[in-house]
PDB file of C-alpha atoms in Angstrom:
ATOM      1  CA  MET A  15     -57.095  65.259  41.885  1.00 51.00           C
ATOM      2  CA  SER A  16     -54.136  64.500  44.112  1.00 56.00           C
ATOM      3  CA  ASN A  17     -50.748  64.120  42.885  1.00 70.00           C
ATOM      4  CA  ASN A  18     -49.023  60.862  44.186  1.00 78.00           C
ATOM      5  CA  PHE A  19     -46.192  61.193  41.743  1.00 88.00           C
ATOM      6  CA  ARG A  20     -42.774  60.712  43.330  1.00 91.00           C
ATOM      7  CA  LEU A  21     -39.306  61.072  41.696  1.00 95.00           C
ATOM      8  CA  THR A  22     -36.927  58.211  41.562  1.00 96.00           C
ATOM      9  CA  THR A  23     -33.969  58.250  43.909  1.00 97.00           C
ATOM     10  CA  LEU A  24     -31.712  59.217  40.979  1.00 97.00           C
ATOM     11  CA  GLU A  25     -33.918  61.849  39.703  1.00 97.00           C
ATOM     12  CA  ARG A  26     -34.357  63.411  43.174  1.00 97.00           C
ATOM     13  CA  ALA A  27     -30.532  63.234  43.671  1.00 98.00           C
ATOM     14  CA  TYR A  28     -29.992  65.277  40.498  1.00 98.00           C
ATOM     15  CA  GLU A  29     -32.831  67.656  41.516  1.00 98.00           C
ATOM     16  CA  LEU A  30     -31.112  68.141  45.002  1.00 98.00           C
ATOM     17  CA  ALA A  31     -27.619  68.644  43.415  1.00 97.00           C
ATOM     18  CA  ARG A  32     -29.028  71.395  41.199  1.00 98.00           C
ATOM     19  CA  SER A  33     -31.041  73.071  43.857  1.00 97.00           C
ATOM     20  CA  GLY A  34     -28.106  74.556  45.656  1.00 95.00           C
ATOM     21  CA  GLU A  35     -29.309  73.024  48.866  1.00 95.00           C
ATOM     22  CA  CYS A  36     -26.646  70.190  49.279  1.00 96.00           C
ATOM     23  CA  ARG A  37     -22.995  70.856  49.496  1.00 96.00           C
ATOM     24  CA  THR A  38     -21.718  67.350  48.931  1.00 96.00           C
ATOM     25  CA  VAL A  39     -22.987  63.969  47.599  1.00 97.00           C
ATOM     26  CA  GLY A  40     -23.079  62.931  51.345  1.00 97.00           C
ATOM     27  CA  ASP A  41     -25.566  65.754  51.968  1.00 97.00           C
ATOM     28  CA  ILE A  42     -27.714  64.429  49.071  1.00 98.00           C
ATOM     29  CA  LYS A  43     -27.614  60.905  50.405  1.00 97.00           C
ATOM     30  CA  ALA A  44     -28.583  61.949  53.870  1.00 98.00           C
ATOM     31  CA  ARG A  45     -31.505  64.121  52.452  1.00 98.00           C
ATOM     32  CA  LEU A  46     -32.766  61.244  50.279  1.00 98.00           C
ATOM     33  CA  GLN A  47     -32.814  58.944  53.477  1.00 98.00           C
ATOM     34  CA  GLN A  48     -34.681  61.521  55.419  1.00 98.00           C
ATOM     35  CA  GLU A  49     -37.070  61.848  52.583  1.00 97.00           C
ATOM     36  CA  GLY A  50     -37.786  58.072  52.742  1.00 96.00           C
ATOM     37  CA  HIS A  51     -35.854  56.748  49.789  1.00 96.00           C
ATOM     38  CA  GLU A  52     -34.663  53.248  50.133  1.00 95.00           C
ATOM     39  CA  ARG A  53     -31.311  51.607  49.350  1.00 96.00           C
ATOM     40  CA  VAL A  54     -29.715  55.017  48.584  1.00 97.00           C
ATOM     41  CA  GLN A  55     -26.228  53.705  48.669  1.00 95.00           C
ATOM     42  CA  ASP A  56     -27.040  51.137  46.067  1.00 95.00           C
ATOM     43  CA  ARG A  57     -28.761  53.531  43.709  1.00 95.00           C
ATOM     44  CA  LEU A  58     -26.164  56.317  43.823  1.00 95.00           C
ATOM     45  CA  TYR A  59     -23.126  53.999  43.413  1.00 94.00           C
ATOM     46  CA  GLY A  60     -20.447  54.500  40.869  1.00 95.00           C
ATOM     47  CA  GLY A  61     -17.506  56.941  39.973  1.00 96.00           C
ATOM     48  CA  SER A  62     -19.181  58.606  37.039  1.00 97.00           C
ATOM     49  CA  LEU A  63     -22.551  59.249  38.885  1.00 97.00           C
ATOM     50  CA  THR A  64     -20.753  60.408  42.042  1.00 96.00           C
ATOM     51  CA  SER A  65     -18.513  62.686  40.131  1.00 97.00           C
ATOM     52  CA  ALA A  66     -21.474  64.244  38.118  1.00 98.00           C
ATOM     53  CA  LEU A  67     -23.403  64.876  41.348  1.00 98.00           C
ATOM     54  CA  ARG A  68     -20.298  66.364  43.040  1.00 97.00           C
ATOM     55  CA  LYS A  69     -19.786  68.786  40.092  1.00 97.00           C
ATOM     56  CA  LEU A  70     -23.326  69.886  40.304  1.00 97.00           C
ATOM     57  CA  CYS A  71     -23.170  70.453  44.026  1.00 97.00           C
ATOM     58  CA  VAL A  72     -19.931  72.619  43.734  1.00 96.00           C
ATOM     59  CA  ALA A  73     -21.506  74.617  40.829  1.00 96.00           C
ATOM     60  CA  HIS A  74     -24.822  75.178  42.424  1.00 96.00           C
ATOM     61  CA  TYR A  75     -24.329  75.296  46.333  1.00 94.00           C
ATOM     62  CA  VAL A  76     -25.412  78.327  48.066  1.00 91.00           C
ATOM     63  CA  ALA A  77     -24.650  78.513  51.668  1.00 88.00           C
ATOM     64  CA  PRO A  78     -27.476  79.562  53.869  1.00 86.00           C
ATOM     65  CA  GLU A  79     -27.447  83.230  54.930  1.00 85.00           C
ATOM     66  CA  GLY A  80     -25.460  83.714  58.119  1.00 78.00           C
ATOM     67  CA  GLU A  81     -23.747  80.326  57.952  1.00 69.00           C
ATOM     68  CA  ALA A  82     -20.574  80.391  59.833  1.00 52.00           C
ATOM     69  CA  GLY A  83     -19.505  76.833  58.802  1.00 50.00           C
ATOM     70  CA  ALA A  84     -16.854  75.755  56.362  1.00 51.00           C
ATOM     71  CA  PRO A  85     -17.067  77.454  52.867  1.00 52.00           C
ATOM     72  CA  ALA A  86     -18.285  75.518  49.922  1.00 48.00           C
ATOM     73  CA  PRO A  87     -15.641  73.268  48.190  1.00 52.00           C
ATOM     74  CA  THR A  88     -13.563  75.210  45.717  1.00 47.00           C
ATOM     75  CA  ASP A  89     -11.104  72.669  44.396  1.00 44.00           C
ATOM     76  CA  SER A  90     -10.282  73.846  41.025  1.00 39.00           C
ATOM     77  CA  GLY A  91      -8.386  70.753  40.374  1.00 40.00           C
ATOM     78  CA  ASP A  92      -5.065  72.576  39.622  1.00 39.00           C
ATOM     79  CA  GLY A  93      -3.676  72.204  43.159  1.00 38.00           C
ATOM     80  CA  SER A  94      -3.604  75.885  43.937  1.00 36.00           C
ATOM     81  CA  GLU A  95      -5.023  77.204  47.023  1.00 37.00           C
ATOM     82  CA  ASP A  96      -5.204  80.875  48.122  1.00 39.00           C
ATOM     83  CA  GLU A  97      -6.213  81.450  51.731  1.00 36.00           C
ATOM     84  CA  ASP A  98      -6.116  85.156  51.566  1.00 41.00           C
ATOM     85  CA  GLY A  99      -8.971  85.353  48.913  1.00 39.00           C
ATOM     86  CA  PRO A 100      -8.819  86.211  45.254  1.00 44.00           C
ATOM     87  CA  GLY A 101      -5.488  87.086  43.777  1.00 43.00           C
ATOM     88  CA  PRO A 102      -4.589  89.219  40.851  1.00 46.00           C
ATOM     89  CA  ALA A 103      -6.394  88.120  37.569  1.00 42.00           C
TER      90      ALA A 103
END
């Protein structure tokens, strides 16, 4: 028995956000298009949805081992940035 079931664009977007594979909502959209989902921009439109996906990406993103690129977004929302690493607690 073959499994021809495919998640909807929205379901797959949430799955990708939780998977730790996508750093940004843009990464999710690109991946969905690569997987053959149609009208990705239309289906993932709106501030609430984008915000929810962004929060999941930030919470779950795991950089590939040995990646020398930019670190995952760490915007805490309080405007503080520490370039020297963690400070005193």
